[in-house]
Amino acid sequence: MGVSGTLKTLSEPEKEVVEKDYHVSKNTYMPSLFGDNKLIFAEKKDILIVEECDYFTTLKKEIDDRLIGTNPATKRSVLVFFESKKQLMEFYESSNFAAMKENAIVMTEETSKEKESLIKCTTTSGQVGLFTKSVGRRTDFVCRDEIVAANGGIHVIQTFLSEELSEEMQIRGRTARQGTSGSYSLVLCDKSLERFLITKAEIDDARKAGNFYPLLHAKRTEFFRLQFAESKKYVEYAANEHKLSEELIAALKGNNVNTVKKMLYDRNKGAEEKILSKTIILMGGTASTGHT
């Protein structure tokens, strides 16, 4: 038996793999012991897409705005997730973040020392934390600060569009845990969406419609479908190679010399190429040639 909090978010190709390759044909969705999730994410107003030149300015403003919760006299905690360490450090070292840099907490997949204490500090009132996405998948940000809890809980900002909905749900799940309150928003650079084949015209149309999320999710789903199809080819190739390796081991254990020789020959022979030869005939046409 396996337990997962993101089973519902699996794509159709992933569900097919679970059912056909792993033979899991039945699953059960159980309600949370803590009741309904209290996460606040309004698709129509909690997604910002801006040009690259305005991106850091917009992200810093979003952090400032989200530190203020239901009680303006106190501050919340804000967790910001980046796709890579490089992108995180670019923002951390930028002039936009300079005023917050000294007190900010930074964690990447390479962080090991004092990890638990850093996580606890991140969820306290007025604290800002910058993290890579891998931290968002495996870290339990427990908030025991009553000021933060009473002020709307932890706010999570995601700075990139996840290729998989399951990853996005994992990052969202760093807040509003175990019945507590929390909120989530997306701040995206339009240039980063190009790999999903999202055009500026499509972004403008979605902006006019007042909702980016249907566009983002549709493009992300199609992107993942194509990537998954390519990955599946490599999986099939690896499965065949694994089968051949097992056959070779069995032949070695059985002292089947002829089979081993044939398998090794087949594995090590070069590419079969047709050998083309060219014949060049040279004829002399000078007067001296005839007297030689």
Short mmCIF file of C-alpha atoms in Angstrom, two decimals:
data_model
loop_
_atom_site.label_atom_id
_atom_site.label_comp_id
_atom_site.label_asym_id
_atom_site.label_seq_id
_atom_site.Cartn_x
_atom_site.Cartn_y
_atom_site.Cartn_z
CA MET A 1 0.00 0.00 0.00
CA GLY A 2 1.26 3.48 -0.87
CA VAL A 3 0.13 6.87 0.38
CA SER A 4 0.38 10.08 -1.64
CA GLY A 5 -1.10 13.54 -1.24
CA THR A 6 -0.83 14.34 -4.95
CA LEU A 7 -2.48 11.29 -6.50
CA LYS A 8 -5.37 13.33 -7.85
CA THR A 9 -3.00 15.62 -9.74
CA LEU A 10 -1.37 12.88 -11.83
CA SER A 11 -1.62 13.46 -15.57
CA GLU A 12 -3.34 10.94 -17.83
CA PRO A 13 -0.01 9.51 -19.11
CA GLU A 14 1.19 9.07 -15.50
CA LYS A 15 -2.05 7.36 -14.50
CA GLU A 16 -1.61 5.01 -17.44
CA VAL A 17 1.89 4.07 -16.26
CA VAL A 18 0.66 3.42 -12.71
CA GLU A 19 -2.11 1.17 -14.02
CA LYS A 20 -0.36 -0.68 -16.88
CA ASP A 21 3.28 -0.84 -15.77
CA TYR A 22 2.79 -1.14 -12.00
CA HIS A 23 -0.62 -2.88 -12.17
CA VAL A 24 -2.25 -0.55 -9.66
CA SER A 25 -5.84 -0.46 -10.82
CA LYS A 26 -7.56 0.70 -7.65
CA ASN A 27 -7.00 3.77 -5.50
CA THR A 28 -8.91 5.42 -2.69
CA TYR A 29 -9.16 9.11 -1.87
CA MET A 30 -9.45 9.70 1.86
CA PRO A 31 -10.47 13.06 3.36
CA SER A 32 -7.96 14.93 5.50
CA LEU A 33 -8.10 14.44 9.26
CA PHE A 34 -7.88 18.22 9.53
CA GLY A 35 -10.96 19.00 7.45
CA ASP A 36 -11.17 21.31 4.46
CA ASN A 37 -7.97 22.95 3.28
CA LYS A 38 -7.83 26.67 4.14
CA LEU A 39 -5.43 27.73 1.39
CA ILE A 40 -6.33 31.00 -0.31
CA PHE A 41 -5.43 31.11 -4.00
CA ALA A 42 -7.62 33.24 -6.24
CA GLU A 43 -6.66 32.39 -9.83
CA LYS A 44 -7.97 35.67 -11.21
CA LYS A 45 -5.92 37.95 -8.96
CA ASP A 46 -3.09 35.90 -7.46
CA ILE A 47 -1.09 35.41 -10.68
CA LEU A 48 1.24 38.08 -12.03
CA ILE A 49 3.04 37.84 -15.39
CA VAL A 50 5.45 40.67 -16.19
CA GLU A 51 8.28 41.46 -18.57
CA GLU A 52 11.84 40.53 -17.65
CA CYS A 53 12.87 44.15 -17.02
CA ASP A 54 10.18 44.51 -14.33
CA TYR A 55 10.39 41.05 -12.84
CA PHE A 56 12.57 41.60 -9.76
CA THR A 57 10.76 44.83 -8.92
CA THR A 58 7.40 43.07 -9.12
CA LEU A 59 8.62 40.11 -7.06
CA LYS A 60 9.98 42.37 -4.31
CA LYS A 61 6.68 44.28 -4.19
CA GLU A 62 4.76 41.02 -3.93
CA ILE A 63 6.90 40.01 -0.95
CA ASP A 64 6.28 43.37 0.74
CA ASP A 65 2.54 43.20 0.10
CA ARG A 66 2.20 39.62 1.31
CA LEU A 67 4.06 40.27 4.56
CA ILE A 68 1.01 42.32 5.52
CA GLY A 69 -1.94 40.13 6.41
CA THR A 70 -5.29 40.61 8.10
CA ASN A 71 -3.67 42.72 10.82
CA PRO A 72 -1.53 45.55 9.35
CA ALA A 73 0.16 46.06 12.72
CA THR A 74 1.92 42.68 12.53
CA LYS A 75 3.65 40.72 9.80
CA ARG A 76 3.32 37.29 8.28
CA SER A 77 6.01 34.93 6.95
CA VAL A 78 6.71 34.71 3.21
CA LEU A 79 8.36 31.72 1.49
CA VAL A 80 9.61 32.26 -2.09
CA PHE A 81 10.40 29.26 -4.31
CA PHE A 82 12.70 29.41 -7.37
CA GLU A 83 13.29 26.86 -10.10
CA SER A 84 17.07 26.81 -9.64
CA LYS A 85 19.83 28.02 -7.34
CA LYS A 86 21.08 30.31 -10.12
CA GLN A 87 17.74 32.13 -10.34
CA LEU A 88 17.50 32.34 -6.56
CA MET A 89 20.94 33.90 -6.20
CA GLU A 90 20.30 36.39 -9.01
CA PHE A 91 17.35 37.77 -7.08
CA TYR A 92 19.16 37.52 -3.73
CA GLU A 93 22.11 39.55 -5.05
CA SER A 94 19.94 42.08 -6.88
CA SER A 95 19.57 45.68 -5.75
CA ASN A 96 15.83 45.09 -5.43
CA PHE A 97 16.34 42.67 -2.54
CA ALA A 98 19.21 44.54 -0.88
CA ALA A 99 17.14 45.90 2.01
CA MET A 100 15.97 42.39 2.99
CA LYS A 101 19.15 40.50 2.16
CA GLU A 102 20.76 40.61 5.61
CA ASN A 103 17.83 39.01 7.45
CA ALA A 104 16.59 36.65 4.73
CA ILE A 105 16.96 32.89 5.03
CA VAL A 106 18.29 31.05 1.97
CA MET A 107 18.03 27.29 1.49
CA THR A 108 18.92 25.15 -1.53
CA GLU A 109 19.27 21.41 -2.09
CA GLU A 110 22.88 21.83 -0.91
CA THR A 111 21.92 23.18 2.53
CA SER A 112 22.59 20.68 5.32
CA LYS A 113 23.95 22.50 8.37
CA GLU A 114 21.36 23.79 10.85
CA LYS A 115 18.60 22.90 8.40
CA GLU A 116 15.92 22.24 11.02
CA SER A 117 16.58 25.46 12.91
CA LEU A 118 16.50 27.46 9.66
CA ILE A 119 13.11 25.99 8.78
CA LYS A 120 11.71 26.91 12.18
CA CYS A 121 12.99 30.49 11.85
CA THR A 122 11.50 30.84 8.37
CA THR A 123 7.93 30.59 9.63
CA THR A 124 8.20 33.36 12.22
CA SER A 125 6.63 36.82 11.95
CA GLY A 126 8.28 39.16 9.42
CA GLN A 127 10.63 36.48 8.06
CA VAL A 128 11.35 36.01 4.35
CA GLY A 129 12.82 32.77 3.03
CA LEU A 130 14.22 32.01 -0.44
CA PHE A 131 14.27 28.36 -1.52
CA THR A 132 14.89 26.17 -4.55
CA LYS A 133 11.99 24.02 -5.70
CA SER A 134 13.51 20.81 -4.34
CA VAL A 135 13.14 22.20 -0.82
CA GLY A 136 9.47 22.77 -1.56
CA ARG A 137 8.93 19.09 -2.23
CA ARG A 138 10.37 17.57 0.88
CA THR A 139 10.30 20.12 3.71
CA ASP A 140 7.62 20.44 6.38
CA PHE A 141 7.28 24.13 7.24
CA VAL A 142 5.44 23.94 10.56
CA CYS A 143 4.24 27.33 11.80
CA ARG A 144 4.05 27.69 15.57
CA ASP A 145 4.14 31.49 15.58
CA GLU A 146 0.76 32.67 16.86
CA ILE A 147 1.24 36.11 15.27
CA VAL A 148 1.65 34.55 11.83
CA ALA A 149 -1.22 32.12 12.39
CA ALA A 150 -3.57 34.93 13.44
CA ASN A 151 -2.51 37.08 10.50
CA GLY A 152 -3.49 34.75 7.65
CA GLY A 153 -0.72 32.19 8.02
CA ILE A 154 2.34 31.66 5.81
CA HIS A 155 2.28 33.02 2.27
CA VAL A 156 4.01 31.06 -0.52
CA ILE A 157 5.22 32.71 -3.74
CA GLN A 158 6.19 30.49 -6.69
CA THR A 159 8.40 32.21 -9.25
CA PHE A 160 8.15 29.67 -12.08
CA LEU A 161 5.54 27.53 -13.80
CA SER A 162 5.91 23.87 -12.83
CA GLU A 163 6.03 21.35 -15.66
CA GLU A 164 3.85 19.08 -13.55
CA LEU A 165 0.76 20.01 -11.57
CA SER A 166 1.86 17.62 -8.83
CA GLU A 167 4.99 19.71 -8.19
CA GLU A 168 2.91 22.89 -8.03
CA MET A 169 0.61 21.24 -5.49
CA GLN A 170 3.62 20.21 -3.41
CA ILE A 171 4.86 23.79 -3.29
CA ARG A 172 1.38 25.13 -2.51
CA GLY A 173 1.27 22.61 0.30
CA ARG A 174 4.11 24.29 2.19
CA THR A 175 1.41 26.50 3.71
CA ALA A 176 -2.12 25.96 5.08
CA ARG A 177 -0.97 22.69 6.64
CA GLN A 178 -2.98 20.59 9.08
CA GLY A 179 -6.00 22.86 9.18
CA THR A 180 -4.11 26.16 9.45
CA SER A 181 -4.59 29.20 7.21
CA GLY A 182 -2.26 30.21 4.39
CA SER A 183 -2.10 31.72 0.92
CA TYR A 184 -0.31 31.23 -2.40
CA SER A 185 0.53 33.30 -5.48
CA LEU A 186 2.47 33.03 -8.74
CA VAL A 187 4.86 35.73 -9.99
CA LEU A 188 6.13 34.81 -13.46
CA CYS A 189 8.49 36.32 -16.01
CA ASP A 190 6.97 36.21 -19.50
CA LYS A 191 10.30 35.09 -20.99
CA SER A 192 10.35 31.96 -18.80
CA LEU A 193 7.06 30.87 -20.37
CA GLU A 194 8.51 30.65 -23.88
CA ARG A 195 9.58 27.03 -23.38
CA PHE A 196 5.90 26.17 -22.89
CA LEU A 197 5.25 27.85 -26.28
CA ILE A 198 3.21 30.58 -24.62
CA THR A 199 3.25 33.69 -26.79
CA LYS A 200 2.98 37.33 -25.77
CA ALA A 201 -0.31 37.55 -27.69
CA GLU A 202 -1.74 34.67 -25.65
CA ILE A 203 -0.61 36.34 -22.43
CA ASP A 204 -2.26 39.60 -23.49
CA ASP A 205 -5.50 37.78 -24.34
CA ALA A 206 -5.50 36.03 -20.97
CA ARG A 207 -4.85 39.33 -19.22
CA LYS A 208 -7.85 40.87 -20.97
CA ALA A 209 -9.97 37.86 -19.98
CA GLY A 210 -8.89 38.38 -16.38
CA ASN A 211 -7.49 34.90 -15.74
CA PHE A 212 -4.05 33.50 -16.64
CA TYR A 213 -4.43 30.07 -15.07
CA PRO A 214 -6.44 28.24 -17.78
CA LEU A 215 -3.79 29.23 -20.35
CA LEU A 216 -0.88 28.26 -18.10
CA HIS A 217 -2.34 24.90 -17.15
CA ALA A 218 -3.34 23.97 -20.72
CA LYS A 219 0.13 24.80 -22.08
CA ARG A 220 1.85 23.04 -19.18
CA THR A 221 -0.25 19.92 -19.73
CA GLU A 222 0.59 19.77 -23.45
CA PHE A 223 4.29 20.40 -22.76
CA PHE A 224 4.36 17.58 -20.22
CA ARG A 225 2.53 15.22 -22.60
CA LEU A 226 5.20 15.69 -25.27
CA GLN A 227 8.08 15.40 -22.79
CA PHE A 228 6.55 12.30 -21.27
CA ALA A 229 6.26 10.62 -24.67
CA GLU A 230 9.99 11.15 -25.28
CA SER A 231 10.89 9.91 -21.81
CA LYS A 232 8.80 6.79 -22.34
CA LYS A 233 10.95 5.88 -25.36
CA TYR A 234 14.07 5.91 -23.17
CA VAL A 235 12.30 3.81 -20.53
CA GLU A 236 11.40 1.18 -23.14
CA TYR A 237 15.01 1.19 -24.41
CA ALA A 238 16.36 0.79 -20.87
CA ALA A 239 13.93 -2.07 -20.17
CA ASN A 240 15.16 -3.93 -23.26
CA GLU A 241 18.80 -3.35 -22.29
CA HIS A 242 18.06 -4.65 -18.79
CA LYS A 243 16.50 -7.80 -20.24
CA LEU A 244 19.57 -8.44 -22.43
CA SER A 245 21.86 -7.94 -19.40
CA GLU A 246 19.91 -10.53 -17.44
CA GLU A 247 20.18 -12.99 -20.34
CA LEU A 248 23.96 -12.46 -20.48
CA ILE A 249 24.31 -13.06 -16.74
CA ALA A 250 22.23 -16.24 -17.02
CA ALA A 251 24.43 -17.46 -19.88
CA LEU A 252 27.59 -16.78 -17.87
CA LYS A 253 26.25 -18.59 -14.83
CA GLY A 254 25.21 -21.52 -17.03
CA ASN A 255 28.64 -21.66 -18.69
CA ASN A 256 26.96 -21.31 -22.07
CA VAL A 257 30.06 -20.21 -23.95
CA ASN A 258 28.53 -20.03 -27.42
CA THR A 259 25.66 -17.82 -26.26
CA VAL A 260 28.05 -15.51 -24.39
CA LYS A 261 30.29 -15.20 -27.46
CA LYS A 262 27.37 -14.39 -29.72
CA MET A 263 25.93 -11.80 -27.32
CA LEU A 264 29.31 -10.12 -26.86
CA TYR A 265 29.89 -10.13 -30.62
CA ASP A 266 26.48 -8.57 -31.27
CA ARG A 267 27.10 -5.92 -28.61
CA ASN A 268 30.56 -4.96 -29.83
CA LYS A 269 30.37 -5.10 -33.58
CA GLY A 270 30.58 -1.77 -35.32
CA ALA A 271 27.95 -0.18 -37.43
CA GLU A 272 27.25 -1.97 -40.66
CA GLU A 273 28.31 0.25 -43.54
CA LYS A 274 28.52 -0.38 -47.25
CA ILE A 275 32.09 0.04 -48.47
CA LEU A 276 32.24 2.16 -51.60
CA SER A 277 35.34 2.11 -53.79
CA LYS A 278 36.35 4.59 -56.47
CA THR A 279 38.56 3.84 -59.49
CA ILE A 280 40.49 6.72 -61.01
CA ILE A 281 42.07 6.35 -64.49
CA LEU A 282 44.72 8.89 -65.44
CA MET A 283 45.73 9.33 -69.10
CA GLY A 284 48.60 11.45 -70.32
CA GLY A 285 47.99 13.64 -73.40
CA THR A 286 51.34 15.39 -73.96
CA ALA A 287 53.77 14.82 -76.88
CA SER A 288 56.50 13.57 -74.55
CA THR A 289 54.29 10.73 -73.38
CA GLY A 290 54.33 9.05 -76.78
CA HIS A 291 58.18 8.91 -76.89
CA THR A 292 58.57 7.38 -73.47
#
